Amino acid sequence: MKERPILFSAAMVKAILEGLKTQTRRAVKFPRKREAFVIAEESDGTLWPYQSDDGESMVCDDGCEHPYSCPFGRPGDRLWVKETWRVSSKYNTTAPAALPFERGVSIAYSAGGVMCRDAVDGPYVSHPTHDLWDQEWMGKVRPSIFMPRLASRITLEVEAVRVERLQDISEADAIAEGVTIEDIHKIGYGAGENRPPAIRAYRDLWESINGAGSWASNPFVWVVQFKRIEHAPD
């Protein structure tokens, strides 16, 4: 079992905490030095990416084709969530890795909630309904990319991984992505708009993260299904 970090926006963190998000999709990316790759169909009908050693041919006598490992792990592995956060202003000049978590530093999250020690020598406890984000004594906002493991309050267990085209997402899977369906996503469905509201909502979410035109490009994506496990760092 391996652990890896994964970034989520505040909206997606809220969806995870509310039990509404159990999937995430991330574009399949290959190392530049290995440009030759193919998405092959497995014996069970699923898709999986393969790459070659020489970057020139995917067919060679010595079996140079290799399955490309998912950067988000395999079933049973864990992902610890990085999100936007902040701690007391007295630590504004302290690097994330140097924060004295052993002293019980309280961590507030932009998605709401706080993680702290309820007792001096006790373990860190997550309080999703407590909110210290706007307190005057809270310090600078820290981007999710700089969150250390000890500041993470959410751990996910990977249940399944597959590869598919982005636009092949089903309505059920779009809902499992934790999307928020607005009225605009319902307009025209069944009258010229052939995408269900949940998929239209996911399309907007994808483009808000990956930029205009990223949905139309229809890339291959990793589909990572997960469940949240109760965990907080000691």
CSV table of C-alpha atoms in Angstrom, one decimal:
chain,number,residue,atom,x,y,z
A,1,MET,CA,0.0,0.0,0.0
A,2,LYS,CA,1.4,3.4,-1.1
A,3,GLU,CA,0.3,6.9,-0.2
A,4,ARG,CA,0.3,9.8,-2.6
A,5,PRO,CA,-0.9,13.4,-2.4
A,6,ILE,CA,-3.7,14.7,-4.5
A,7,LEU,CA,-5.0,18.3,-4.9
A,8,PHE,CA,-8.7,19.2,-4.7
A,9,SER,CA,-10.5,22.6,-4.8
A,10,ALA,CA,-12.5,23.8,-1.9
A,11,ALA,CA,-15.8,22.9,-3.7
A,12,MET,CA,-14.6,19.3,-4.3
A,13,VAL,CA,-13.3,19.0,-0.7
A,14,LYS,CA,-16.8,20.0,0.5
A,15,ALA,CA,-18.3,17.4,-1.7
A,16,ILE,CA,-16.0,14.7,-0.3
A,17,LEU,CA,-16.8,15.7,3.3
A,18,GLU,CA,-20.5,15.5,2.5
A,19,GLY,CA,-20.2,12.1,0.9
A,20,LEU,CA,-21.2,13.3,-2.5
A,21,LYS,CA,-17.9,12.8,-4.3
A,22,THR,CA,-16.4,9.4,-4.8
A,23,GLN,CA,-14.7,9.8,-8.2
A,24,THR,CA,-12.1,12.1,-9.8
A,25,ARG,CA,-10.9,12.3,-13.4
A,26,ARG,CA,-7.5,13.5,-14.3
A,27,ALA,CA,-6.0,13.7,-17.8
A,28,VAL,CA,-3.6,10.9,-18.8
A,29,LYS,CA,-0.2,12.5,-19.3
A,30,PHE,CA,3.0,10.7,-20.6
A,31,PRO,CA,6.6,11.6,-20.0
A,32,ARG,CA,8.0,13.7,-22.9
A,33,LYS,CA,10.9,11.4,-23.4
A,34,ARG,CA,8.5,8.6,-24.2
A,35,GLU,CA,6.2,10.0,-26.9
A,36,ALA,CA,5.1,6.7,-28.4
A,37,PHE,CA,2.1,5.4,-26.6
A,38,VAL,CA,-1.2,3.7,-27.3
A,39,ILE,CA,-4.4,3.2,-25.4
A,40,ALA,CA,-5.0,-0.5,-25.8
A,41,GLU,CA,-8.1,-2.6,-25.1
A,42,GLU,CA,-7.6,-5.3,-22.5
A,43,SER,CA,-9.1,-8.8,-22.7
A,44,ASP,CA,-12.0,-7.6,-20.4
A,45,GLY,CA,-12.8,-4.7,-22.7
A,46,THR,CA,-11.3,-2.0,-20.5
A,47,LEU,CA,-8.8,0.5,-21.8
A,48,TRP,CA,-5.2,1.0,-20.5
A,49,PRO,CA,-2.2,3.0,-21.7
A,50,TYR,CA,1.0,1.4,-22.9
A,51,GLN,CA,4.3,3.0,-23.7
A,52,SER,CA,7.6,1.9,-25.4
A,53,ASP,CA,11.2,2.0,-24.3
A,54,ASP,CA,12.6,3.6,-27.4
A,55,GLY,CA,9.9,6.2,-28.0
A,56,GLU,CA,9.7,5.1,-31.7
A,57,SER,CA,7.7,1.9,-32.0
A,58,MET,CA,5.0,0.2,-30.0
A,59,VAL,CA,5.7,-3.2,-31.7
A,60,CYS,CA,9.1,-4.9,-31.2
A,61,ASP,CA,10.4,-8.5,-30.9
A,62,ASP,CA,11.7,-8.1,-27.4
A,63,GLY,CA,8.4,-7.0,-25.9
A,64,CYS,CA,9.1,-3.4,-25.4
A,65,GLU,CA,5.5,-2.5,-24.6
A,66,HIS,CA,4.9,-1.7,-21.0
A,67,PRO,CA,1.7,-0.8,-19.2
A,68,TYR,CA,1.8,2.8,-18.0
A,69,SER,CA,1.2,3.0,-14.2
A,70,CYS,CA,-1.5,5.2,-12.9
A,71,PRO,CA,0.1,8.1,-11.0
A,72,PHE,CA,-2.8,8.0,-8.5
A,73,GLY,CA,-2.1,4.4,-7.5
A,74,ARG,CA,-4.0,1.2,-7.7
A,75,PRO,CA,-6.8,-0.3,-5.6
A,76,GLY,CA,-5.9,-0.4,-2.0
A,77,ASP,CA,-3.5,2.6,-2.2
A,78,ARG,CA,-4.3,5.8,-0.4
A,79,LEU,CA,-4.5,9.4,-1.4
A,80,TRP,CA,-4.1,12.2,1.1
A,81,VAL,CA,-5.9,15.4,0.1
A,82,LYS,CA,-4.1,18.7,-0.3
A,83,GLU,CA,-6.4,21.8,0.0
A,84,THR,CA,-6.1,25.5,0.6
A,85,TRP,CA,-5.3,26.2,4.3
A,86,ARG,CA,-4.0,28.6,6.9
A,87,VAL,CA,-2.6,28.6,10.4
A,88,SER,CA,-2.0,31.3,13.0
A,89,SER,CA,-0.4,34.5,11.8
A,90,LYS,CA,2.5,34.0,14.1
A,91,TYR,CA,3.7,31.4,11.7
A,92,ASN,CA,3.5,33.6,8.6
A,93,THR,CA,7.3,33.4,8.1
A,94,THR,CA,7.5,29.7,8.9
A,95,ALA,CA,7.8,27.3,6.0
A,96,PRO,CA,5.1,24.6,5.8
A,97,ALA,CA,7.6,21.8,6.5
A,98,ALA,CA,8.9,23.6,9.6
A,99,LEU,CA,5.5,24.2,11.3
A,100,PRO,CA,5.6,22.8,14.8
A,101,PHE,CA,2.7,20.4,14.5
A,102,GLU,CA,3.9,18.6,17.6
A,103,ARG,CA,2.8,21.7,19.6
A,104,GLY,CA,-0.7,21.4,18.4
A,105,VAL,CA,-0.9,24.0,15.6
A,106,SER,CA,-4.6,24.5,14.6
A,107,ILE,CA,-5.2,24.3,10.9
A,108,ALA,CA,-8.2,26.0,9.1
A,109,TYR,CA,-9.4,25.2,5.7
A,110,SER,CA,-11.0,27.3,2.9
A,111,ALA,CA,-13.6,24.6,2.4
A,112,GLY,CA,-14.6,25.1,6.1
A,113,GLY,CA,-13.7,23.2,9.2
A,114,VAL,CA,-10.6,22.9,11.3
A,115,MET,CA,-8.2,20.3,12.6
A,116,CYS,CA,-6.7,20.7,16.0
A,117,ARG,CA,-5.9,18.9,19.2
A,118,ASP,CA,-8.7,18.9,21.8
A,119,ALA,CA,-6.2,18.1,24.5
A,120,VAL,CA,-2.5,19.1,24.9
A,121,ASP,CA,-1.2,15.6,24.4
A,122,GLY,CA,-4.1,14.3,22.4
A,123,PRO,CA,-4.3,13.4,18.7
A,124,TYR,CA,-5.3,15.8,16.0
A,125,VAL,CA,-9.1,15.8,15.5
A,126,SER,CA,-11.0,17.0,12.5
A,127,HIS,CA,-14.0,19.3,13.1
A,128,PRO,CA,-15.7,19.8,9.8
A,129,THR,CA,-18.4,22.2,11.2
A,130,HIS,CA,-16.0,24.4,13.1
A,131,ASP,CA,-14.7,27.4,11.2
A,132,LEU,CA,-11.7,29.6,12.0
A,133,TRP,CA,-11.0,30.7,8.5
A,134,ASP,CA,-12.0,34.4,9.0
A,135,GLN,CA,-10.6,34.8,12.5
A,136,GLU,CA,-8.3,37.9,12.7
A,137,TRP,CA,-5.5,35.9,14.2
A,138,MET,CA,-5.4,33.5,11.3
A,139,GLY,CA,-2.4,34.0,9.0
A,140,LYS,CA,-1.8,34.1,5.3
A,141,VAL,CA,-3.7,31.8,2.9
A,142,ARG,CA,-1.5,28.9,1.9
A,143,PRO,CA,-2.0,27.2,-1.5
A,144,SER,CA,-2.9,23.5,-1.5
A,145,ILE,CA,0.3,22.6,-3.3
A,146,PHE,CA,2.3,23.6,-0.2
A,147,MET,CA,0.3,21.5,2.3
A,148,PRO,CA,2.4,19.0,4.2
A,149,ARG,CA,1.1,15.6,5.1
A,150,LEU,CA,0.6,16.5,8.7
A,151,ALA,CA,-1.8,19.3,7.8
A,152,SER,CA,-4.1,17.0,5.7
A,153,ARG,CA,-7.4,16.0,7.3
A,154,ILE,CA,-8.7,13.7,4.5
A,155,THR,CA,-7.4,10.4,3.4
A,156,LEU,CA,-9.0,8.4,0.5
A,157,GLU,CA,-8.6,4.8,-0.4
A,158,VAL,CA,-8.5,3.9,-4.1
A,159,GLU,CA,-11.2,1.4,-4.9
A,160,ALA,CA,-10.8,1.2,-8.7
A,161,VAL,CA,-8.9,2.8,-11.6
A,162,ARG,CA,-9.7,2.8,-15.3
A,163,VAL,CA,-9.1,4.8,-18.4
A,164,GLU,CA,-11.7,6.3,-20.7
A,165,ARG,CA,-12.4,9.3,-23.0
A,166,LEU,CA,-13.5,12.3,-21.0
A,167,GLN,CA,-16.8,12.6,-22.8
A,168,ASP,CA,-17.7,9.0,-22.2
A,169,ILE,CA,-18.6,9.9,-18.6
A,170,SER,CA,-22.1,8.6,-17.6
A,171,GLU,CA,-24.7,10.5,-15.8
A,172,ALA,CA,-24.2,8.4,-12.7
A,173,ASP,CA,-20.5,9.0,-12.8
A,174,ALA,CA,-21.0,12.7,-13.3
A,175,ILE,CA,-23.1,12.7,-10.1
A,176,ALA,CA,-20.3,10.7,-8.4
A,177,GLU,CA,-17.9,13.5,-9.3
A,178,GLY,CA,-19.8,15.7,-6.8
A,179,VAL,CA,-21.1,18.3,-9.3
A,180,THR,CA,-23.5,21.0,-8.4
A,181,ILE,CA,-26.4,21.1,-10.9
A,182,GLU,CA,-27.6,24.6,-11.6
A,183,ASP,CA,-30.8,25.7,-13.4
A,184,ILE,CA,-28.7,26.5,-16.5
A,185,HIS,CA,-27.7,22.9,-16.8
A,186,LYS,CA,-31.4,21.8,-17.0
A,187,ILE,CA,-32.3,24.2,-19.8
A,188,GLY,CA,-32.9,22.6,-23.2
A,189,TYR,CA,-32.5,19.0,-22.0
A,190,GLY,CA,-34.6,16.9,-24.4
A,191,ALA,CA,-35.0,19.8,-26.8
A,192,GLY,CA,-31.7,19.9,-28.7
A,193,GLU,CA,-29.3,19.5,-25.7
A,194,ASN,CA,-28.4,15.8,-25.7
A,195,ARG,CA,-26.4,15.8,-22.4
A,196,PRO,CA,-28.1,15.2,-19.1
A,197,PRO,CA,-27.8,18.0,-16.5
A,198,ALA,CA,-25.2,16.2,-14.4
A,199,ILE,CA,-22.9,15.8,-17.4
A,200,ARG,CA,-23.4,19.4,-18.4
A,201,ALA,CA,-22.5,20.4,-14.9
A,202,TYR,CA,-19.4,18.2,-15.0
A,203,ARG,CA,-18.4,19.7,-18.4
A,204,ASP,CA,-18.4,23.2,-16.8
A,205,LEU,CA,-16.5,21.9,-13.8
A,206,TRP,CA,-13.8,20.3,-16.0
A,207,GLU,CA,-13.4,23.5,-18.1
A,208,SER,CA,-13.2,25.7,-15.0
A,209,ILE,CA,-10.2,23.6,-13.9
A,210,ASN,CA,-8.6,22.8,-17.2
A,211,GLY,CA,-9.5,25.8,-19.4
A,212,ALA,CA,-11.8,26.6,-22.3
A,213,GLY,CA,-11.8,24.0,-25.0
A,214,SER,CA,-10.5,21.2,-22.7
A,215,TRP,CA,-13.8,19.4,-22.8
A,216,ALA,CA,-14.0,19.5,-26.6
A,217,SER,CA,-10.5,18.0,-26.9
A,218,ASN,CA,-11.9,14.9,-25.3
A,219,PRO,CA,-8.7,13.5,-23.8
A,220,PHE,CA,-8.2,10.1,-22.3
A,221,VAL,CA,-8.5,10.4,-18.5
A,222,TRP,CA,-7.8,8.4,-15.4
A,223,VAL,CA,-11.0,7.6,-13.6
A,224,VAL,CA,-10.2,7.1,-9.9
A,225,GLN,CA,-12.9,5.8,-7.7
A,226,PHE,CA,-12.3,6.1,-4.0
A,227,LYS,CA,-13.8,6.1,-0.5
A,228,ARG,CA,-13.0,8.3,2.4
A,229,ILE,CA,-11.4,6.7,5.4
A,230,GLU,CA,-11.4,8.1,8.9
A,231,HIS,CA,-8.0,9.3,9.5
A,232,ALA,CA,-6.1,12.2,11.0
A,233,PRO,CA,-2.3,12.5,11.5
A,234,ASP,CA,-1.0,12.0,15.0
